[in-house]
mmCIF file of C-alpha atoms in Angstrom:
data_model
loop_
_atom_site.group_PDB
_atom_site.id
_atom_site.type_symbol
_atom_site.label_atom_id
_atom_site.label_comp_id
_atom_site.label_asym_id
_atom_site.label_seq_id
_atom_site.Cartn_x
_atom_site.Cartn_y
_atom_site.Cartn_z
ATOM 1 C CA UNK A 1 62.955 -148.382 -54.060
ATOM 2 C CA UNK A 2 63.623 -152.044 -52.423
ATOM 3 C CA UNK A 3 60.948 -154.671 -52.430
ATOM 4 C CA UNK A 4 58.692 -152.183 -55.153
ATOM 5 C CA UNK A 5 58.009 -153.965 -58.557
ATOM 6 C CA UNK A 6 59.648 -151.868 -61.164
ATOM 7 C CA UNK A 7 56.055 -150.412 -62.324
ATOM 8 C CA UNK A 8 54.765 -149.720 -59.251
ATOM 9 C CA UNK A 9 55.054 -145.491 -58.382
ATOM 10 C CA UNK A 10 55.767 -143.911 -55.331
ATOM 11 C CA UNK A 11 52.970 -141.153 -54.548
ATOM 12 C CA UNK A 12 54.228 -137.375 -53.940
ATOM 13 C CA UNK A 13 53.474 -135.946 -50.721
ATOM 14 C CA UNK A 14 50.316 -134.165 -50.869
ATOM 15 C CA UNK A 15 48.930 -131.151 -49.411
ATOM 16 C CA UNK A 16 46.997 -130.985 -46.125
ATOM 17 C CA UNK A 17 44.475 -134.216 -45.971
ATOM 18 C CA UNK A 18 44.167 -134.651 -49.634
ATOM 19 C CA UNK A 19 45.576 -138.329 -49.300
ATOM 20 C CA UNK A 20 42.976 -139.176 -47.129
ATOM 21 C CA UNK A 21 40.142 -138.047 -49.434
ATOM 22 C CA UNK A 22 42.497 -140.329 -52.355
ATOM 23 C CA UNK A 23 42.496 -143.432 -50.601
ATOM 24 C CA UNK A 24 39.175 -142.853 -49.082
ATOM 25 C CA UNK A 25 36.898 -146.285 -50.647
ATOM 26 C CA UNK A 26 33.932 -144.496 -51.152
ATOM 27 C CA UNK A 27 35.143 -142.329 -54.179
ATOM 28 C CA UNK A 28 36.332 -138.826 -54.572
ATOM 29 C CA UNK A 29 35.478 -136.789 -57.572
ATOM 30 C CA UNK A 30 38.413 -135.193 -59.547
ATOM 31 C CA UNK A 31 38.691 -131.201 -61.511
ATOM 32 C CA UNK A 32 40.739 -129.790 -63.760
ATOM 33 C CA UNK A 33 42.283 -126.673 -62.345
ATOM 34 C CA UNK A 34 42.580 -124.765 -65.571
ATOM 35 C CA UNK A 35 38.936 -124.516 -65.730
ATOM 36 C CA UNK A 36 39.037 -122.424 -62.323
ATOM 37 C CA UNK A 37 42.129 -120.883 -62.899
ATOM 38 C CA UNK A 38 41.405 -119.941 -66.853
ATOM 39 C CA UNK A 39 37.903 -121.132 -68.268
ATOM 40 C CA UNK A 40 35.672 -119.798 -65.697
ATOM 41 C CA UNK A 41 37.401 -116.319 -65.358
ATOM 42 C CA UNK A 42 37.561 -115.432 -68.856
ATOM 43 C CA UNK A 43 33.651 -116.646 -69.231
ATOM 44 C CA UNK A 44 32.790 -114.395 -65.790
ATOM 45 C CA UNK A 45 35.042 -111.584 -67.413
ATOM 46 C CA UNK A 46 33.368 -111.942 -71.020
ATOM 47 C CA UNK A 47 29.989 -112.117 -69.770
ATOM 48 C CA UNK A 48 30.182 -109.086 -67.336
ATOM 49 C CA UNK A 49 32.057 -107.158 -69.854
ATOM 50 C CA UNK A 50 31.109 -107.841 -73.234
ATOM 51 C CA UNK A 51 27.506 -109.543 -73.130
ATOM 52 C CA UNK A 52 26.420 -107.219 -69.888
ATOM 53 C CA UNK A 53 28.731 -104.222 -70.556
ATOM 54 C CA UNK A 54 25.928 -101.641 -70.978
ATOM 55 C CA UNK A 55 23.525 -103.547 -67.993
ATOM 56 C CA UNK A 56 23.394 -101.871 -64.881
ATOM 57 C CA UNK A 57 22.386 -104.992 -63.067
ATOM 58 C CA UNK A 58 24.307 -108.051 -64.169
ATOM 59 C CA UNK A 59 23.211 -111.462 -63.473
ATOM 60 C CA UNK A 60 25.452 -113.819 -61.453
ATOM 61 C CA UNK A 61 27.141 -115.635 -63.613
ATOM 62 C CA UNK A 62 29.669 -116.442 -61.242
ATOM 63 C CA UNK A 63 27.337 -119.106 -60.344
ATOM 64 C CA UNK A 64 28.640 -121.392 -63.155
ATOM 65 C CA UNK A 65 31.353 -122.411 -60.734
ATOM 66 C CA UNK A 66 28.580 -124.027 -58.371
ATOM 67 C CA UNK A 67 26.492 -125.113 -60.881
ATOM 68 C CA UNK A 68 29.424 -126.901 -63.026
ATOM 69 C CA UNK A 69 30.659 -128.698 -59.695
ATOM 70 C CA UNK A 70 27.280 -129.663 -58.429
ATOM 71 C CA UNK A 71 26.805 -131.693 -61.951
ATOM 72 C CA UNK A 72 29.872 -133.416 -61.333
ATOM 73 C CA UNK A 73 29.134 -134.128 -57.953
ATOM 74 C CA UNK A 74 26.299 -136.406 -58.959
ATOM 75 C CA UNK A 75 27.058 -137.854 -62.273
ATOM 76 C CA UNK A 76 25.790 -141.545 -62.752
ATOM 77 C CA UNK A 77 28.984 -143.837 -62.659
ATOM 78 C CA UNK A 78 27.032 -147.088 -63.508
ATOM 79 C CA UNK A 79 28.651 -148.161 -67.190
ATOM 80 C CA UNK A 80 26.012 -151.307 -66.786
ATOM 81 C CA UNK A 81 22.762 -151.045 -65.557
ATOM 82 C CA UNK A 82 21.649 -153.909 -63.303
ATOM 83 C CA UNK A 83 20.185 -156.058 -65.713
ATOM 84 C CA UNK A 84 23.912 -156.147 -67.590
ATOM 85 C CA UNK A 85 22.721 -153.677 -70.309
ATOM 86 C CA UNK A 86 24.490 -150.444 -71.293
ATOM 87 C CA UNK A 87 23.362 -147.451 -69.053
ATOM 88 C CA UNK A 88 22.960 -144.562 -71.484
ATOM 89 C CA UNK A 89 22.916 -141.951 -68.935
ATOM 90 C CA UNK A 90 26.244 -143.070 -67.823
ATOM 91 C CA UNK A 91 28.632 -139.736 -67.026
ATOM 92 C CA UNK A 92 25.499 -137.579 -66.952
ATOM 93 C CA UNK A 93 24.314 -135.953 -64.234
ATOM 94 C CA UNK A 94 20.901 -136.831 -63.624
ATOM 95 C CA UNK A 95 19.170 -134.206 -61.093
ATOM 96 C CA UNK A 96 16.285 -132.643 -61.766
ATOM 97 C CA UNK A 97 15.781 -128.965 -62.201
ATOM 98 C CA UNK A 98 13.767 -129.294 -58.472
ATOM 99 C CA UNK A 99 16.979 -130.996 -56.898
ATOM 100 C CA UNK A 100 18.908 -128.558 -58.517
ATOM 101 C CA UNK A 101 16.920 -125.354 -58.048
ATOM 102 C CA UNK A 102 16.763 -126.718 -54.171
ATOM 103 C CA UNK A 103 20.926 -127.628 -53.926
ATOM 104 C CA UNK A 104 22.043 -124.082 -55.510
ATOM 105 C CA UNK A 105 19.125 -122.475 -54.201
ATOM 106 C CA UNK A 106 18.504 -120.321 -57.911
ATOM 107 C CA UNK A 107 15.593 -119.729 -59.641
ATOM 108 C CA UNK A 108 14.422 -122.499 -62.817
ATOM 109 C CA UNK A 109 15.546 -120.110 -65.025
ATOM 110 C CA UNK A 110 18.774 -119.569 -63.710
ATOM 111 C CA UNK A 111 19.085 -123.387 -64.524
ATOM 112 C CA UNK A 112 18.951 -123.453 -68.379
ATOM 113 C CA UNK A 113 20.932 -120.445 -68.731
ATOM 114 C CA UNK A 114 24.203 -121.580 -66.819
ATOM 115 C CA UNK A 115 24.037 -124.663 -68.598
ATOM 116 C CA UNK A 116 23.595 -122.875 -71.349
ATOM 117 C CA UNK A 117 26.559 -120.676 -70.889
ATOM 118 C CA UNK A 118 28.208 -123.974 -69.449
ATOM 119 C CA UNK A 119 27.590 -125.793 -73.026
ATOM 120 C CA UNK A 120 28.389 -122.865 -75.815
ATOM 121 C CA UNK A 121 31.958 -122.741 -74.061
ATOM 122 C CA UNK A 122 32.380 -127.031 -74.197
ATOM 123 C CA UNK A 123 32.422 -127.524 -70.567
ATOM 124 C CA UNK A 124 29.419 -129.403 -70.741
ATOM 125 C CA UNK A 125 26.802 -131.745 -73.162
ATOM 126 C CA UNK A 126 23.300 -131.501 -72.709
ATOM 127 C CA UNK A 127 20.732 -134.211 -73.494
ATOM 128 C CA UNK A 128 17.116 -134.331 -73.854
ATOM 129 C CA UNK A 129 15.528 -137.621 -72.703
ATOM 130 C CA UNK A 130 12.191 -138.771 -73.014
ATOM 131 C CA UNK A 131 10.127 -141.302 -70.453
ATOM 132 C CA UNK A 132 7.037 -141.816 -71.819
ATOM 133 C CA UNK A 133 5.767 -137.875 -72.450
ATOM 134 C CA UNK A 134 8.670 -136.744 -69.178
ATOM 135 C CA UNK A 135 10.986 -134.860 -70.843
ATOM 136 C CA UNK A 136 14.415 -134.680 -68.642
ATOM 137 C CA UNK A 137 17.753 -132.993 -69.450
ATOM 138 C CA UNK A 138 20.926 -135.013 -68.724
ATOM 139 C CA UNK A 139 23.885 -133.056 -68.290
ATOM 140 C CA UNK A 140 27.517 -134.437 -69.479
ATOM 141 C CA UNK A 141 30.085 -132.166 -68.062
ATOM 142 C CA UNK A 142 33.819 -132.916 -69.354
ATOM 143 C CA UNK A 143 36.377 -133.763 -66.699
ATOM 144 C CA UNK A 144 39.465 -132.994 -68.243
ATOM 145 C CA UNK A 145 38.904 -130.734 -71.061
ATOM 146 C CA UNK A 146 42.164 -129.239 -73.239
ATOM 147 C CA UNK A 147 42.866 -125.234 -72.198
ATOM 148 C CA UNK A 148 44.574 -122.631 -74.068
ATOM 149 C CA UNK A 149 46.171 -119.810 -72.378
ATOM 150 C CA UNK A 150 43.834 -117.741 -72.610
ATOM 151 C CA UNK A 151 40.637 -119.681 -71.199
ATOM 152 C CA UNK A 152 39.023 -121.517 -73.908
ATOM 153 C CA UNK A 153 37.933 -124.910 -74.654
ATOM 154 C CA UNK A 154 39.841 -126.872 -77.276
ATOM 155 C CA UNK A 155 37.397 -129.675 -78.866
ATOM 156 C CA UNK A 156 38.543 -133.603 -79.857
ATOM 157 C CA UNK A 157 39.117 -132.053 -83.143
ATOM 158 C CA UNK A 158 41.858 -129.279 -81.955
ATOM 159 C CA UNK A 159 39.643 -126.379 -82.608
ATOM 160 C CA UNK A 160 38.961 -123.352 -80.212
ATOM 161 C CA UNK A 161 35.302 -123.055 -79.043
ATOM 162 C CA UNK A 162 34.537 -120.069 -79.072
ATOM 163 C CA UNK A 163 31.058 -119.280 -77.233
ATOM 164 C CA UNK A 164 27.644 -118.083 -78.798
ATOM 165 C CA UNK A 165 27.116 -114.825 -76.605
ATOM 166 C CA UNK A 166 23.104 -114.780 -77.664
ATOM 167 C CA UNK A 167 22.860 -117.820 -74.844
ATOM 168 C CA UNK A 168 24.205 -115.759 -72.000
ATOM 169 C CA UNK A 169 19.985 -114.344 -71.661
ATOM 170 C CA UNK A 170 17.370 -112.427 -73.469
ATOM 171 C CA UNK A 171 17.834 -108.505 -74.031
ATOM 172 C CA UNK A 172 14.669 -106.509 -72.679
ATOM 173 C CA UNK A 173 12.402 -105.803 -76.543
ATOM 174 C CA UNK A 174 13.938 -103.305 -78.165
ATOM 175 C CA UNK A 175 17.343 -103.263 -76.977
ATOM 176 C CA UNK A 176 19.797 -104.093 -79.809
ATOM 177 C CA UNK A 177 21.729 -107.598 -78.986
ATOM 178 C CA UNK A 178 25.748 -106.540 -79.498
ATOM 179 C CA UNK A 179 27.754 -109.007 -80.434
ATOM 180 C CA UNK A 180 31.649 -109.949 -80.614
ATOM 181 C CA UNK A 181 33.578 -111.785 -83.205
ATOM 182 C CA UNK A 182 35.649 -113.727 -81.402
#
């Protein structure tokens, strides 16, 4: 193009009013579409047919989708806090279980199993922290994690994670837990 510096790029078109939510100044928060396209079917597929095969009443795991997005919607940006120190929790999502429990509308319990589920399959980290006795859980979800065809997480160290199915919830006593090698 005329008058462009040789490293400057001319932007594709994009869809509907997606360049105004771009070049919007206060922020916009980015996903990776293989996790909606791939990831979060095959984990919605495994749970409801291998961990909760023989349930009648499955839970809704479905609600990993909402729960995932909702920690990236308020993740702490700050690198620096401002007193010029290193902000620990910086990339973690920092809502409590009320805020969260109150946003999704879901039960506390609901809360530790989807990040649960969200963490055996390496979509998220999660972090104990302690102020004085106040124990809070940060949650690290991954922006642009590395996909195989088939739906699963590939770590920093090119392996496959392949989830822990005992996280998806407690069997009633007495129930024997199946399993898959996977």
């Amino acid at each position: 193009m005329i008058g462009l510096p040789e490293t400057a790029t001319v932007r594709k078109p994009l869809p509907n009013d997606k360049t105004t939510l771009l070049d919007n100044p206060q922020g916009f928060e980015v996903y990776n579409r293989e996790l909606v396209r791939k990831v979060f079917p095959r984990i919605i597929n495994e749970a409801y047919d291998v961990v909760y095969a023989d349930k009648g009443r499955k839970p809704e795991i479905r609600d990993i989708v909402a729960f995932y997005f909702t920690l990236q919607s308020y993740i702490d940006g700050n690198h620096l806090r401002a007193d010029g120190t290193y902000n620990d929790r910086f990339g973690a999502c920092f809502l409590s279980y009320e805020a969260l429990i109150s946003s999704l509308r879901i039960d506390r319990t609901r809360v530790k199993l989807l990040a649960d589920i969200l963490e055996t399959n390496g979509i998220i980290r999660i972090a104990s922290h302690y102020e004085g006795t106040k124990r809070f859980k940060w949650y690290f979800p991954s922006y642009c994690p590395r996909v195989t065809d088939d739906g699963y997480i590939v770590n920093e160290d090119g392996e496959i994670i392949k989830p822990d199915y005992s996280v998806y919830g407690r069997r009633k006593r007495g129930k024997s837990r199946r399993t898959h090698d996977g």
